[in-house]
Amino acid sequence: MSISEGAEMSKIAWIGLGHMGIPMSKNMVDAGHTVLGVDIAEPAREAARRNGVTVVPTVAEAVRDVDAVFTMLQNGKVVTEVVTGPDGAFAHMPAGAVVVDCSTTGIDTARALATEARQHGVGFVDAPVSGGVEGAADGSLTLMLGGDIEHVAIAEPLLKSVGAYIVHVGASGDGQAMKVVNNAMMAVGMAAACEVSVLARRLNLDPQVYFNVVTQSSGDSWVFRNWFPLPGVVDTSPSSHQYEPGFMIDLIHKDLYLANATAAEFGLRLETAAAAQKMFAGASAKGLGQKDCTGLVLGLDG
Ligand code: NAD
C-alpha cells in the first residue's frame, strides 16, 4: 500500500532486522506505516532507527496494538521462539491481528504456527520471499502466501510496500512449499555457477567475457546474472564486495536441507539438491557459513 494510492496507513511490528528485514522495514516506513522494530543485535537496531523504525526492547511491547506482525528471522526455530510462548507475539497481539512470516521456515513450521495462532484468536500467514537483498531494497520481491483468505486479505495490501509479485498460493504451508521448490532450483543453480566458474578461471577465460557470453547463451540463469560468483564483473553481486552477504551460505544450506528433507517425506531423492547441500555444508565447515552464497567459490578454489 503506498501513500500515492491513498491507502490507509497501518501500525505494524517488524521482528528481525537483518539483511532482509532492514530494507523491507524501511520500505514499510517509506510507505507511511508506523513500524515498531525488534532485534537481538544492536547494530541491526541502530540501522533500523536510522530508517525511521521505532525500536522497542521486547516482542510483547512491539505487538501490543498493531494491525500486523512481520517476522524476518533465520529459520523456523527462531520464528517459533518469537511468536509462541508467554513472551511471544501470539500471546500479546490484539485479537484479529495477523502474523506475516516472511522467513523461510519449511512447510511443517508454517502449518503448526497457523494452528497455534487460531487457538489465540489471531491469524498467521506464511509469506516467504524471493529476490534477495536487491529485491528487498527496491521493493520488487516475489511473495508466496499460504493461509486463510481473511488473513491474506489483511497481509496482502501491506505487502505491496515490499513486493511486486504477490501470490496467494493456497492454505497454510503452501507458501513455504512454493519457496522450497524455488530455492531448491536457485541453490542448485548457485552451486553449478560456482563450480563452473572455478573451471572458467582455471581455463584463463576472462571473467567479463565469460559473463557476457554465458548471459547471451543457454547457460544463463537468474543466479548467474545477479549473483555472478567471480569478483569485479557485476557490481551489485556480493562477489564484488568481499563476499559479504547478501544471502549467507548457512541460509542456502538450510534451504537445501528443507528441500531434501521434504522430498524424502515423499520417498524422493533430489540428486542435484543433495550434491549442492553437501557442497554448501563443506563451505560452512571451512568457516565460510557467514559469507554470501557466492563465496562457495572460495571453498572450491583453494
Ligand atoms: P539475517 O540473519 O541477516 O537476519 C535475521 C535477523 O534476526 C538478525 O538481525 C538477527 O539478529 C535477528 N534475530 C535473531 N533471533 C532473534 C530474536 N529472537 N528476536 C529478534 N531478532 C532476532 O537473515 P536474512 O538474510 O535477513 O534472512 C532472513 C530470512 O529470509 C531467512 O529465513 C532467509 O532464508 C530468508 N531469505 C533471505 C534472503 C537473502 O537474500 N538474504 C532472500 C530470501 C529469503
PDB file of C-alpha atoms and ligand atoms in Angstrom, residues 15-22 38-41 44 59 72-75 78 81-82 102-105 128-134 141 179 183 227 245-248 251-252 254-255 292, ligand 1:
ATOM      1  CA  ILE A  15      10.749  -8.657  14.226  1.00  0.00           C
ATOM      2  CA  GLY A  16      14.139  -9.469  12.684  1.00  0.00           C
ATOM      3  CA  LEU A  17      16.099  -6.547  11.285  1.00  0.00           C
ATOM      4  CA  GLY A  18      18.815  -8.400   9.360  1.00  0.00           C
ATOM      5  CA  HIS A  19      19.922  -8.370   5.730  1.00  0.00           C
ATOM      6  CA  MET A  20      16.319  -8.640   4.524  1.00  0.00           C
ATOM      7  CA  GLY A  21      14.439  -7.127   7.473  1.00  0.00           C
ATOM      8  CA  ILE A  22      16.285  -3.810   7.311  1.00  0.00           C
ATOM      9  CA  VAL A  38      12.755  -5.675  17.485  1.00  0.00           C
ATOM     10  CA  ASP A  39      16.112  -7.392  17.033  1.00  0.00           C
ATOM     11  CA  ILE A  40      18.558  -9.024  19.436  1.00  0.00           C
ATOM     12  CA  ALA A  41      21.574  -7.337  17.761  1.00  0.00           C
ATOM     13  CA  ALA A  44      20.610  -4.121  13.488  1.00  0.00           C
ATOM     14  CA  VAL A  59       8.231  -8.532  21.154  1.00  0.00           C
ATOM     15  CA  MET A  72      12.005 -11.978   9.059  1.00  0.00           C
ATOM     16  CA  LEU A  73      14.186 -14.406  11.011  1.00  0.00           C
ATOM     17  CA  GLN A  74      16.764 -17.074  10.134  1.00  0.00           C
ATOM     18  CA  ASN A  75      14.705 -20.242  10.419  1.00  0.00           C
ATOM     19  CA  VAL A  78      13.730 -18.772  15.778  1.00  0.00           C
ATOM     20  CA  GLU A  81      10.550 -18.870  19.694  1.00  0.00           C
ATOM     21  CA  VAL A  82       9.473 -15.342  18.777  1.00  0.00           C
ATOM     22  CA  CYS A 102       8.402 -13.725   5.562  1.00  0.00           C
ATOM     23  CA  SER A 103      11.179 -16.082   6.721  1.00  0.00           C
ATOM     24  CA  THR A 104      11.971 -19.403   5.033  1.00  0.00           C
ATOM     25  CA  THR A 105      10.913 -21.951   7.661  1.00  0.00           C
ATOM     26  CA  PRO A 128       8.355 -16.347   2.167  1.00  0.00           C
ATOM     27  CA  VAL A 129      10.079 -14.098  -0.325  1.00  0.00           C
ATOM     28  CA  SER A 130      12.383 -14.300  -3.322  1.00  0.00           C
ATOM     29  CA  GLY A 131      14.533 -11.592  -4.848  1.00  0.00           C
ATOM     30  CA  GLY A 132      17.429 -11.216  -2.407  1.00  0.00           C
ATOM     31  CA  VAL A 133      18.599  -8.059  -0.680  1.00  0.00           C
ATOM     32  CA  GLU A 134      18.447  -6.288  -4.040  1.00  0.00           C
ATOM     33  CA  LEU A 141      10.265  -9.074  -4.061  1.00  0.00           C
ATOM     34  CA  LYS A 179       9.547 -21.458  -1.621  1.00  0.00           C
ATOM     35  CA  ASN A 183      15.025 -22.307  -3.676  1.00  0.00           C
ATOM     36  CA  TRP A 227      24.915 -13.296  -8.190  1.00  0.00           C
ATOM     37  CA  PRO A 245      26.052 -11.198   2.415  1.00  0.00           C
ATOM     38  CA  GLY A 246      23.577 -10.925   0.714  1.00  0.00           C
ATOM     39  CA  PHE A 247      22.369 -14.431   1.364  1.00  0.00           C
ATOM     40  CA  MET A 248      24.537 -16.402   3.731  1.00  0.00           C
ATOM     41  CA  LEU A 251      20.899 -19.953   4.974  1.00  0.00           C
ATOM     42  CA  ILE A 252      21.177 -21.501   1.480  1.00  0.00           C
ATOM     43  CA  LYS A 254      19.166 -24.553   5.394  1.00  0.00           C
ATOM     44  CA  ASP A 255      17.006 -24.157   2.266  1.00  0.00           C
ATOM     45  CA  ASP A 292      27.465 -14.806   0.958  1.00  0.00           C
TER      46      ASP A 292
HETATM   47  P1  NAD B   1      19.793 -12.380   8.880  1.00  0.00           P
HETATM   48  O1  NAD B   1      20.500 -13.386   9.716  1.00  0.00           O
HETATM   49  O2  NAD B   1      20.565 -11.297   8.221  1.00  0.00           O
HETATM   50  O3  NAD B   1      18.623 -11.665   9.756  1.00  0.00           O
HETATM   51  C1  NAD B   1      17.971 -12.242  10.837  1.00  0.00           C
HETATM   52  C2  NAD B   1      17.852 -11.207  11.953  1.00  0.00           C
HETATM   53  O4  NAD B   1      17.080 -11.761  13.021  1.00  0.00           O
HETATM   54  C3  NAD B   1      19.214 -10.811  12.562  1.00  0.00           C
HETATM   55  O5  NAD B   1      19.347  -9.401  12.565  1.00  0.00           O
HETATM   56  C4  NAD B   1      19.159 -11.375  13.984  1.00  0.00           C
HETATM   57  O6  NAD B   1      19.890 -10.592  14.936  1.00  0.00           O
HETATM   58  C5  NAD B   1      17.661 -11.340  14.248  1.00  0.00           C
HETATM   59  N1  NAD B   1      17.208 -12.236  15.317  1.00  0.00           N
HETATM   60  C6  NAD B   1      17.635 -13.487  15.593  1.00  0.00           C
HETATM   61  N2  NAD B   1      16.979 -14.005  16.649  1.00  0.00           N
HETATM   62  C7  NAD B   1      16.107 -13.040  17.041  1.00  0.00           C
HETATM   63  C8  NAD B   1      15.142 -12.968  18.073  1.00  0.00           C
HETATM   64  N3  NAD B   1      14.949 -13.995  18.914  1.00  0.00           N
HETATM   65  N4  NAD B   1      14.421 -11.831  18.211  1.00  0.00           N
HETATM   66  C9  NAD B   1      14.617 -10.778  17.360  1.00  0.00           C
HETATM   67  N5  NAD B   1      15.530 -10.789  16.358  1.00  0.00           N
HETATM   68  C10 NAD B   1      16.266 -11.904  16.204  1.00  0.00           C
HETATM   69  O7  NAD B   1      18.980 -13.218   7.792  1.00  0.00           O
HETATM   70  P2  NAD B   1      18.355 -12.656   6.397  1.00  0.00           P
HETATM   71  O8  NAD B   1      19.357 -12.838   5.306  1.00  0.00           O
HETATM   72  O9  NAD B   1      17.703 -11.340   6.633  1.00  0.00           O
HETATM   73  O10 NAD B   1      17.233 -13.796   6.149  1.00  0.00           O
HETATM   74  C11 NAD B   1      16.040 -13.842   6.913  1.00  0.00           C
HETATM   75  C12 NAD B   1      15.128 -14.914   6.332  1.00  0.00           C
HETATM   76  O11 NAD B   1      14.825 -14.596   4.976  1.00  0.00           O
HETATM   77  C13 NAD B   1      15.751 -16.325   6.318  1.00  0.00           C
HETATM   78  O12 NAD B   1      14.755 -17.259   6.612  1.00  0.00           O
HETATM   79  C14 NAD B   1      16.248 -16.453   4.880  1.00  0.00           C
HETATM   80  O13 NAD B   1      16.317 -17.813   4.481  1.00  0.00           O
HETATM   81  C15 NAD B   1      15.191 -15.676   4.117  1.00  0.00           C
HETATM   82  N6  NAD B   1      15.636 -15.084   2.851  1.00  0.00           N
HETATM   83  C16 NAD B   1      16.820 -14.425   2.763  1.00  0.00           C
HETATM   84  C17 NAD B   1      17.212 -13.863   1.550  1.00  0.00           C
HETATM   85  C18 NAD B   1      18.518 -13.131   1.391  1.00  0.00           C
HETATM   86  O14 NAD B   1      18.917 -12.841   0.245  1.00  0.00           O
HETATM   87  N7  NAD B   1      19.226 -12.767   2.470  1.00  0.00           N
HETATM   88  C19 NAD B   1      16.369 -13.968   0.420  1.00  0.00           C
HETATM   89  C20 NAD B   1      15.132 -14.626   0.555  1.00  0.00           C
HETATM   90  C21 NAD B   1      14.768 -15.185   1.777  1.00  0.00           C
END
